[in-house]
Coordinates of N, CA, C and O in Angstrom, one line a residue:
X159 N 98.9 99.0 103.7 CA 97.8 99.3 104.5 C 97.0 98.1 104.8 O 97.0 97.1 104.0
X160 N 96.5 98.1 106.0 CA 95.7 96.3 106.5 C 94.7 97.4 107.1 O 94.5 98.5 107.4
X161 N 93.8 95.5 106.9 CA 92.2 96.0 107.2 C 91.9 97.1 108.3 O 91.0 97.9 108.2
X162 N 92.7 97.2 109.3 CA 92.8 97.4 110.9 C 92.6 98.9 110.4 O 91.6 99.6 110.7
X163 N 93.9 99.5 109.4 CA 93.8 100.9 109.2 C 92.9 101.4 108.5 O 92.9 102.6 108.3
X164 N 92.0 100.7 107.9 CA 90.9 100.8 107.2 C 89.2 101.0 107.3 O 88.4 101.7 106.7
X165 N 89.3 99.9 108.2 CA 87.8 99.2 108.6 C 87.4 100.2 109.6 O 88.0 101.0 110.3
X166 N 85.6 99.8 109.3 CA 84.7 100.8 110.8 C 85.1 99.9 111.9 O 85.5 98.7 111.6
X167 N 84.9 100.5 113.3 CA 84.9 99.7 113.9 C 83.5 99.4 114.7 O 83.2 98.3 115.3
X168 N 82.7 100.4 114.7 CA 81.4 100.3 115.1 C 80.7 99.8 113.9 O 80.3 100.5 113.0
X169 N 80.6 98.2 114.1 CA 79.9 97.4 113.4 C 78.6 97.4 113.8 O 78.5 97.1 115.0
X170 N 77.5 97.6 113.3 CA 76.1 97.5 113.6 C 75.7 95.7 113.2 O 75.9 95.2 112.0
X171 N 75.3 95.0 114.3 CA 75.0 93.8 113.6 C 73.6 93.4 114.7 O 73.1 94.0 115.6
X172 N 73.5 92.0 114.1 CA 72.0 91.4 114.8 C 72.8 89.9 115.7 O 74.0 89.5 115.6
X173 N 72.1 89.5 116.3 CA 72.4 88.2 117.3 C 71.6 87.3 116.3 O 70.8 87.4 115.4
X174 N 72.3 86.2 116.7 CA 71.6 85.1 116.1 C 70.2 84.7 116.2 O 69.7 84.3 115.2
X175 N 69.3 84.9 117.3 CA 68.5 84.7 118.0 C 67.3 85.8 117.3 O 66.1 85.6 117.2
X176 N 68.1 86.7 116.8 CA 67.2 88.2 116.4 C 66.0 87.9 115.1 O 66.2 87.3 114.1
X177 N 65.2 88.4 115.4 CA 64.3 88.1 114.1 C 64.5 89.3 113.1 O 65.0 90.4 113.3
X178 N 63.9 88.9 111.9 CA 64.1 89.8 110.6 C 63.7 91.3 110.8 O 64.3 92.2 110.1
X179 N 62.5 91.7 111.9 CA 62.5 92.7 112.1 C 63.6 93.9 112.4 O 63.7 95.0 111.9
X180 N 64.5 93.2 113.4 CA 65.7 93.6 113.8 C 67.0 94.1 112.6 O 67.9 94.9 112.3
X181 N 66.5 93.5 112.5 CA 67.5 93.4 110.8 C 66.9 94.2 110.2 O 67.7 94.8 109.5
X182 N 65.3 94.7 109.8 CA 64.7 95.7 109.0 C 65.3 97.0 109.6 O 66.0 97.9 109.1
X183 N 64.7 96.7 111.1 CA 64.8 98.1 111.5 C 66.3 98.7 111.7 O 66.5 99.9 111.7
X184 N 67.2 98.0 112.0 CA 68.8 98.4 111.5 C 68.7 98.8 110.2 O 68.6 99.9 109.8
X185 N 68.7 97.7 109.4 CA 68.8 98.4 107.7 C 67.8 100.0 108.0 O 68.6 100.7 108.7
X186 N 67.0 100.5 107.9 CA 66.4 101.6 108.1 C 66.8 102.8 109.1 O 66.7 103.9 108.6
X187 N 67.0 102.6 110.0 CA 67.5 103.6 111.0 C 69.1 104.2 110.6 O 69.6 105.3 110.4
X188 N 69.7 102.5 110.6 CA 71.5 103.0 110.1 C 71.5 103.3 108.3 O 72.4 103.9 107.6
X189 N 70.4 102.8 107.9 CA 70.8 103.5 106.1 C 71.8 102.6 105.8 O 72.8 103.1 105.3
X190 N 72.0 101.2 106.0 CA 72.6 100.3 105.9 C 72.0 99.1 105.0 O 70.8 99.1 104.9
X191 N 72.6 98.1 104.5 CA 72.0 97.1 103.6 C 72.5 96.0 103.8 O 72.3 95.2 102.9
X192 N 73.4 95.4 105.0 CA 73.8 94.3 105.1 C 74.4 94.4 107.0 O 74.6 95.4 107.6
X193 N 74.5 92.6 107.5 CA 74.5 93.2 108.7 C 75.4 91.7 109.3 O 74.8 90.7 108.8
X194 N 76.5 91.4 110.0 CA 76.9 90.3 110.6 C 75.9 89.8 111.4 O 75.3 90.4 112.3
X195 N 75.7 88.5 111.0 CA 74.7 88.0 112.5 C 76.2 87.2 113.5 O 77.3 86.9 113.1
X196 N 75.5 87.2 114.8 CA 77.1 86.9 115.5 C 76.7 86.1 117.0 O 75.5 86.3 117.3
X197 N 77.2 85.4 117.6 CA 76.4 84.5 118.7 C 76.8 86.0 119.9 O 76.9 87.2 120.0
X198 N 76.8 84.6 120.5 CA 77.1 85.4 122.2 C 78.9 85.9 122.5 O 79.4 86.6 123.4
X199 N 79.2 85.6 121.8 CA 80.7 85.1 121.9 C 81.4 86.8 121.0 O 82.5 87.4 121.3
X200 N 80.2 87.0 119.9 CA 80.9 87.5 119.3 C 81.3 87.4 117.5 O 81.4 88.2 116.5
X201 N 81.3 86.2 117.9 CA 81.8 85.7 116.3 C 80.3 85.3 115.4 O 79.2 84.9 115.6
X202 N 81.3 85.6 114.2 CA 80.3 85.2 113.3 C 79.9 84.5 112.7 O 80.8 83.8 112.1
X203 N 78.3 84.2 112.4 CA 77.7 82.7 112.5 C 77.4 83.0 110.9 O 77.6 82.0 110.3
X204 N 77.0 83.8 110.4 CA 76.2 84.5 109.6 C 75.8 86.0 108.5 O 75.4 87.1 109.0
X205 N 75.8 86.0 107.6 CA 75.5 87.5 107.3 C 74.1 87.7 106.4 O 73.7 87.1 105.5
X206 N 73.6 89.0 107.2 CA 71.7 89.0 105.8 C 72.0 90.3 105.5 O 72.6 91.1 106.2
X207 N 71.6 90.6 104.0 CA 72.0 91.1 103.1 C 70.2 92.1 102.5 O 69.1 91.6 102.5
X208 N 70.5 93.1 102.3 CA 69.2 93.7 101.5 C 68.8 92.1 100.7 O 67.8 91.4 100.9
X209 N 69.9 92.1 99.7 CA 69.2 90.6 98.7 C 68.7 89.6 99.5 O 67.7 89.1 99.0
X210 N 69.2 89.1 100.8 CA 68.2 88.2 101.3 C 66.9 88.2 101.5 O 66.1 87.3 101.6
X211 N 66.8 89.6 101.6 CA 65.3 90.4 101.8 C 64.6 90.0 100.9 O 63.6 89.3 100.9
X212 N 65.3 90.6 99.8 CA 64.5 90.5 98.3 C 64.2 89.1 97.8 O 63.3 89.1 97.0
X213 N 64.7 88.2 98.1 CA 64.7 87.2 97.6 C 63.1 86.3 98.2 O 62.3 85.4 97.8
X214 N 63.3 86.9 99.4 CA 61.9 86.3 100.3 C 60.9 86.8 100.0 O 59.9 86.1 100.0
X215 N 61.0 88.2 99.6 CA 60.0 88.8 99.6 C 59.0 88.4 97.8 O 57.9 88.2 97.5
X216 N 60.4 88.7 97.1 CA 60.3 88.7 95.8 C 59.1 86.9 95.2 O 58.9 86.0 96.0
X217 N 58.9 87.0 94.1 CA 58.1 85.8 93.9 C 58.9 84.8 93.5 O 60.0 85.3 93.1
X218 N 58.8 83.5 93.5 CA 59.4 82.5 94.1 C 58.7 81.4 92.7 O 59.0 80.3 92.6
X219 N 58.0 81.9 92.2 CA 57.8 80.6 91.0 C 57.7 81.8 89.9 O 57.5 83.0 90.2
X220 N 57.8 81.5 88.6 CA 57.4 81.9 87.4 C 56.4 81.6 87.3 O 56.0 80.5 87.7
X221 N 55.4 83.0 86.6 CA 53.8 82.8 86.0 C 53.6 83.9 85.1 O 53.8 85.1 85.0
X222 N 53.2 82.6 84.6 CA 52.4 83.2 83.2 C 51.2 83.8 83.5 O 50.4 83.1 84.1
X223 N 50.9 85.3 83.0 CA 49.4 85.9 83.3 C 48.9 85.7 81.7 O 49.7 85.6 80.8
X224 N 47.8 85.7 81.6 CA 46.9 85.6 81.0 C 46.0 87.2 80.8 O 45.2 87.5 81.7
X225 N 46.2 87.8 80.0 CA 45.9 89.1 79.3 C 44.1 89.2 80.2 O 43.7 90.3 80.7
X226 N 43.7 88.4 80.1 CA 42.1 88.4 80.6 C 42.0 88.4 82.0 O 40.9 88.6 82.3
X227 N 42.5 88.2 82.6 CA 42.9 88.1 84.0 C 44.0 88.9 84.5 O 44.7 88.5 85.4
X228 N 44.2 90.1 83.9 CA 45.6 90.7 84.1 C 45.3 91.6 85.6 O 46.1 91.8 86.5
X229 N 44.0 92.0 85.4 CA 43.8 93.0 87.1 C 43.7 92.2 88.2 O 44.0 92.7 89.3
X230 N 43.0 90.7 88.0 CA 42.7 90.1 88.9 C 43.7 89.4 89.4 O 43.7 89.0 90.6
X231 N 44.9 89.1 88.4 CA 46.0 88.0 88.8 C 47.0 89.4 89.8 O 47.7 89.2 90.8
X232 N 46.9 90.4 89.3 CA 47.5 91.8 89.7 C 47.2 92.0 91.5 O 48.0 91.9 92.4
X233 N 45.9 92.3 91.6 CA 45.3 92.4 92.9 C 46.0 91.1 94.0 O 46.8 91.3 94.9
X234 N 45.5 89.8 93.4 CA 46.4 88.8 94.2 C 47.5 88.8 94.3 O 47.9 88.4 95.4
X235 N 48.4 89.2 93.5 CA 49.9 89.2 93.5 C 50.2 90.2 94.7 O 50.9 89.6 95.6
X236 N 49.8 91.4 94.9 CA 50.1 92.6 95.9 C 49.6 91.9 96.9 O 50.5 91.8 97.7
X237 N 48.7 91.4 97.3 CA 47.5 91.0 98.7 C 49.1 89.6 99.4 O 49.4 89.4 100.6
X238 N 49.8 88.9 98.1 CA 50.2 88.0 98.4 C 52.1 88.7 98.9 O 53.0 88.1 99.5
X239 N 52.1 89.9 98.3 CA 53.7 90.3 98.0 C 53.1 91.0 99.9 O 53.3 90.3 100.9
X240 N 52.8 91.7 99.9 CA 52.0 91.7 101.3 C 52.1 91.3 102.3 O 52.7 91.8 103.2
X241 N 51.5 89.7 102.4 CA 51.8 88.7 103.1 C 53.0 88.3 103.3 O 53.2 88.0 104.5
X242 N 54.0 88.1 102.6 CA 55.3 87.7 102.5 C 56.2 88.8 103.4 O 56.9 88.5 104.3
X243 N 55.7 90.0 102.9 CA 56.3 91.1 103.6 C 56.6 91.1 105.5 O 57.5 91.5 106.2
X244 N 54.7 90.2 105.5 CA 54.6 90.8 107.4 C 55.1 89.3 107.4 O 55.9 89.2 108.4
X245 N 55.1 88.6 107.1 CA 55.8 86.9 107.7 C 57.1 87.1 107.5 O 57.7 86.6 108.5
X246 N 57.8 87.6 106.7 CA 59.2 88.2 107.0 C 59.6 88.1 108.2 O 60.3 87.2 108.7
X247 N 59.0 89.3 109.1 CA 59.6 90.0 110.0 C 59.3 89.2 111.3 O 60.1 89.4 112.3
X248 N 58.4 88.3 111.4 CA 58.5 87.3 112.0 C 59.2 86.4 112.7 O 59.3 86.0 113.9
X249 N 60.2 85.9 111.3 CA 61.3 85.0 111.2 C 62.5 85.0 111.8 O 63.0 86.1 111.7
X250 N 63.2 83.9 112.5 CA 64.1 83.9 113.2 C 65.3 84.6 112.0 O 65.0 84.0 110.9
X251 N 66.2 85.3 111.7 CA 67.4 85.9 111.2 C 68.3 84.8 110.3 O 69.0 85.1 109.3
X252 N 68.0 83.6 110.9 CA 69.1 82.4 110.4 C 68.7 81.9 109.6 O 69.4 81.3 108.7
X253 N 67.0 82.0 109.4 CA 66.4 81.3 108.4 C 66.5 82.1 107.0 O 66.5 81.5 105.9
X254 N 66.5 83.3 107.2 CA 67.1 83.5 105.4 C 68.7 84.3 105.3 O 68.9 84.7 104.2
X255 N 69.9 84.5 106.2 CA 70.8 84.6 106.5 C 72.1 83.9 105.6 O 72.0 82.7 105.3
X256 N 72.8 84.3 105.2 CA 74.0 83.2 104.7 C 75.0 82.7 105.3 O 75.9 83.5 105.6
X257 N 75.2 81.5 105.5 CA 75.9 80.7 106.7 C 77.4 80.9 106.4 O 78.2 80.8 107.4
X258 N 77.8 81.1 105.0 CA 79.0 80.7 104.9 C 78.6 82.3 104.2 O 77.8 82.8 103.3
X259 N 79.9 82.8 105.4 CA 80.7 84.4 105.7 C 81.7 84.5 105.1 O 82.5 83.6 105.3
X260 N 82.2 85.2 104.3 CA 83.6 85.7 103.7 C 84.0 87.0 104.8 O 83.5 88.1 105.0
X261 N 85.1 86.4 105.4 CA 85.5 87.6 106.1 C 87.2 87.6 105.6 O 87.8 86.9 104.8
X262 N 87.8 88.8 106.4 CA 89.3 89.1 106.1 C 89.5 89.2 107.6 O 88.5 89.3 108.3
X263 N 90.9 89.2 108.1 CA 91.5 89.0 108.9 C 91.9 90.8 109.2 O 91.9 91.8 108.4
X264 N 92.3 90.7 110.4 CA 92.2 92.0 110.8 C 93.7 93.0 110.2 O 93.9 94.2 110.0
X265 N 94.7 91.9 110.1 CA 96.3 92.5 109.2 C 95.8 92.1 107.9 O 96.9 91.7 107.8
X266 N 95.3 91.9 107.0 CA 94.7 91.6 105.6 C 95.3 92.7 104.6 O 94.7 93.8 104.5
X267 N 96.2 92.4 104.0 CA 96.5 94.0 103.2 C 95.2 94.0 102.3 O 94.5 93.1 101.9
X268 N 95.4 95.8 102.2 CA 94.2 96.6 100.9 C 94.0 95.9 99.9 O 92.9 95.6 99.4
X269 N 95.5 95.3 99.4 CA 95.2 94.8 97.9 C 94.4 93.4 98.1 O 93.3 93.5 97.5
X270 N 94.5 92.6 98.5 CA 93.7 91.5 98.7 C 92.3 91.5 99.0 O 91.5 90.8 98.4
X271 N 92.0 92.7 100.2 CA 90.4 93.0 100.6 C 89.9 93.8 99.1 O 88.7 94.1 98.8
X272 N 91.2 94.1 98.2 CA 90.3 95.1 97.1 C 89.6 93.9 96.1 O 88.5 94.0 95.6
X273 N 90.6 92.7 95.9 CA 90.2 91.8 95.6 C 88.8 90.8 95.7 O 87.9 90.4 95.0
X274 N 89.4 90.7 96.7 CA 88.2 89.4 96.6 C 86.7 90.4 97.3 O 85.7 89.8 97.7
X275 N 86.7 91.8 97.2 CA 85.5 92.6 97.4 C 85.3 92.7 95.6 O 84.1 92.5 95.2
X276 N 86.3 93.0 94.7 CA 85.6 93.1 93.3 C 85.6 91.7 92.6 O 84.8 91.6 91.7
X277 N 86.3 90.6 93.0 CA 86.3 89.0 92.4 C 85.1 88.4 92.7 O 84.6 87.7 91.9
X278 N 84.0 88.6 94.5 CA 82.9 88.1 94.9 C 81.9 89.4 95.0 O 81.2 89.6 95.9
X279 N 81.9 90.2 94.0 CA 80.7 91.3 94.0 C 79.7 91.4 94.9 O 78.5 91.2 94.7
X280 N 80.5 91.9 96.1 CA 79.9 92.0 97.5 C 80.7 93.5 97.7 O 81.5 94.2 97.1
X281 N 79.7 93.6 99.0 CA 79.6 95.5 99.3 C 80.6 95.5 100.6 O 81.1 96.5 101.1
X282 N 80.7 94.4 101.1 CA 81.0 94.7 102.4 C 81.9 93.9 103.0 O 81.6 92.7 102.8
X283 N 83.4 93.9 104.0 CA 83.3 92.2 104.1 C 83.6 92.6 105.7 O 84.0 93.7 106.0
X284 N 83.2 91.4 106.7 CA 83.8 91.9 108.3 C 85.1 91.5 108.8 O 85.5 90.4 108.4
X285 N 85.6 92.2 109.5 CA 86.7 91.3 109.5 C 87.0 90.8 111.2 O 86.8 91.4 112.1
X286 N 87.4 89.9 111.2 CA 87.7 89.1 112.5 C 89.4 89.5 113.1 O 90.3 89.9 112.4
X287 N 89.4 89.3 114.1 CA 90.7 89.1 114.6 C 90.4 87.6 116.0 O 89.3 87.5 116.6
X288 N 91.2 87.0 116.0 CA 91.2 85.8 116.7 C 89.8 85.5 116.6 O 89.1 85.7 117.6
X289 N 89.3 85.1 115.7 CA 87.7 85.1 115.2 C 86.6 85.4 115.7 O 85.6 84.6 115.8
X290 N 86.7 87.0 116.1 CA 85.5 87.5 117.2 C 85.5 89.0 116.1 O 86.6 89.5 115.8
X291 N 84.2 89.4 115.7 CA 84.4 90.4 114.8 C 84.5 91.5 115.5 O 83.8 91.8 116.5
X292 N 85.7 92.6 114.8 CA 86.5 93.7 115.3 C 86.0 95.0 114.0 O 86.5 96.1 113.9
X293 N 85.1 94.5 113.2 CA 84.9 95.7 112.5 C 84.4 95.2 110.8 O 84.3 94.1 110.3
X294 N 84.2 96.3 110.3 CA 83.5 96.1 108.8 C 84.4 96.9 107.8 O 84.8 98.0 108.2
X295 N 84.8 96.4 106.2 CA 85.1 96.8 105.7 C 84.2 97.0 104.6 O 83.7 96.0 104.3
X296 N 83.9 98.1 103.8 CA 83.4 98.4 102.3 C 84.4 99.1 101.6 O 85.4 99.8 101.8
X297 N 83.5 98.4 100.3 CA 84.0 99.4 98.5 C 84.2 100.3 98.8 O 85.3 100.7 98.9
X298 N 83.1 101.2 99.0 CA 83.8 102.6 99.6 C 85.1 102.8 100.7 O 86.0 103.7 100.7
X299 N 85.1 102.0 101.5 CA 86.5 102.4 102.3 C 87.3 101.9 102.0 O 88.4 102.1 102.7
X300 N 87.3 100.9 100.6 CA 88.7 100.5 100.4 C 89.3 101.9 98.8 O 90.5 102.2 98.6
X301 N 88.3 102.4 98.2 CA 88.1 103.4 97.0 C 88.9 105.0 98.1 O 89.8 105.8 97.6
X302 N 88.4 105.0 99.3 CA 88.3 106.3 100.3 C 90.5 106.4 100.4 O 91.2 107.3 100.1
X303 N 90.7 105.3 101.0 CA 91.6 104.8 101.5 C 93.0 105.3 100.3 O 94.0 106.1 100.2
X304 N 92.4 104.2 99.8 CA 93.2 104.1 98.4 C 93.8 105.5 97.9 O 95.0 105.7 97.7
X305 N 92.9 106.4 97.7 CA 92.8 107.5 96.4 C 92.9 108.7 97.2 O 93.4 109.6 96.5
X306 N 92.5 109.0 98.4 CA 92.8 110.3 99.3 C 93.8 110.9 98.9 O 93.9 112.0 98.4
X307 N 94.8 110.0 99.2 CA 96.0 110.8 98.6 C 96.5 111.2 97.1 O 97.3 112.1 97.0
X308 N 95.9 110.6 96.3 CA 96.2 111.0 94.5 C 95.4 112.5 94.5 O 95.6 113.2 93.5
X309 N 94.5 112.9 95.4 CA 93.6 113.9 95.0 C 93.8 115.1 95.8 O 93.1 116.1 95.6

C-alpha cells in the first residue's frame, strides 16, 4: 500500500503570505492542529503546528515567584499571556512556522510513512508528488489502513 492509497486529499493549508490568524481560524473551524504552509506554486515552503502556537504563546523565560507577590506576579502573567495571544494573530505565518518539512512522496509504501511518523513523533506528514502537495497523511490513516482488515 503507498501514500496515494492512503492519504486525504483535501488538504486544508495556509499561503505563505497568510497571517497566524488564518492558521487559528483553520485550526478551529477544521478541528485540525497542523497545517502545510505552501507558495503560489503549490509546494511546500513550511509547516505550523498547534506547538508552534504553544510555544509563542507559552512563557519564554523561567521565573522564580516569590510567595509574597504570588497574586500580583499572577495578574501580570495573564494581562501578559494575553498580549502574546492578540500579537500572535498579527504575524506573518513564516515567522513561527517550520522551514524544514518532512514530507513522503506520493508512491511511499505504509511501512516507511509508519516509520518515520513513529521514529519523528509527528501527527501528520504531506505528501508531494513532483513536489507540489497532493495530500496529507496521519497516525490515524496509517493505524485505519493498516488494521481494517484484521477486524
Amino acid at each position: 500500500m503507498q501514500a496515494h492509497d492512503i492519504m486525504t486529499s483535501r488538504v486544508y493549508k495556509v499561503k505563505e503570505s497568510d497571517t497566524v490568524r488564518a492558521v487559528i481560524e483553520k485550526f478551529i473551524d477544521h478541528r485540525i492542529s497542523g497545517l502545510p504552509v505552501v507558495n503560489d506554486r503549490n509546494e511546500i515552503v513550511a509547516y505550523v503546528s498547534d506547538g508552534d502556537i504553544m510555544r509563542y504563546i507559552g512563557k519564554h523565560e523561567d521565573v522564580v515567584i516569590d510567595v509574597l507577590y504570588f497574586s500580583t506576579v499572577l495578574k501580570g502573567d495573564a494581562e501578559e499571556f494575553e498580549e502574546r495571544a492578540r500579537s500572535l494573530l498579527q504575524l506573518n505565518v513564516m515567522r513561527i512556522a517550520h522551514r524544514k518539512v518532512l514530507t513522503v512522496s506520493w508512491d511511499e509504501e505504509i511501512e516507511q510513512i509508519a516509520a518515520i511518523l513513529g521514529k519523528k513523533h509527528i501527527k501528520k506528514l504531506p505528501v508531494e508528488r513532483n513536489g507540489v502537495l497532493v495530500g496529507i497523511i496521519s497516525r490515524g490513516d496509517v493505524v485505519r489502513h493498516t488494521f481494517k482488515r484484521f477486524l
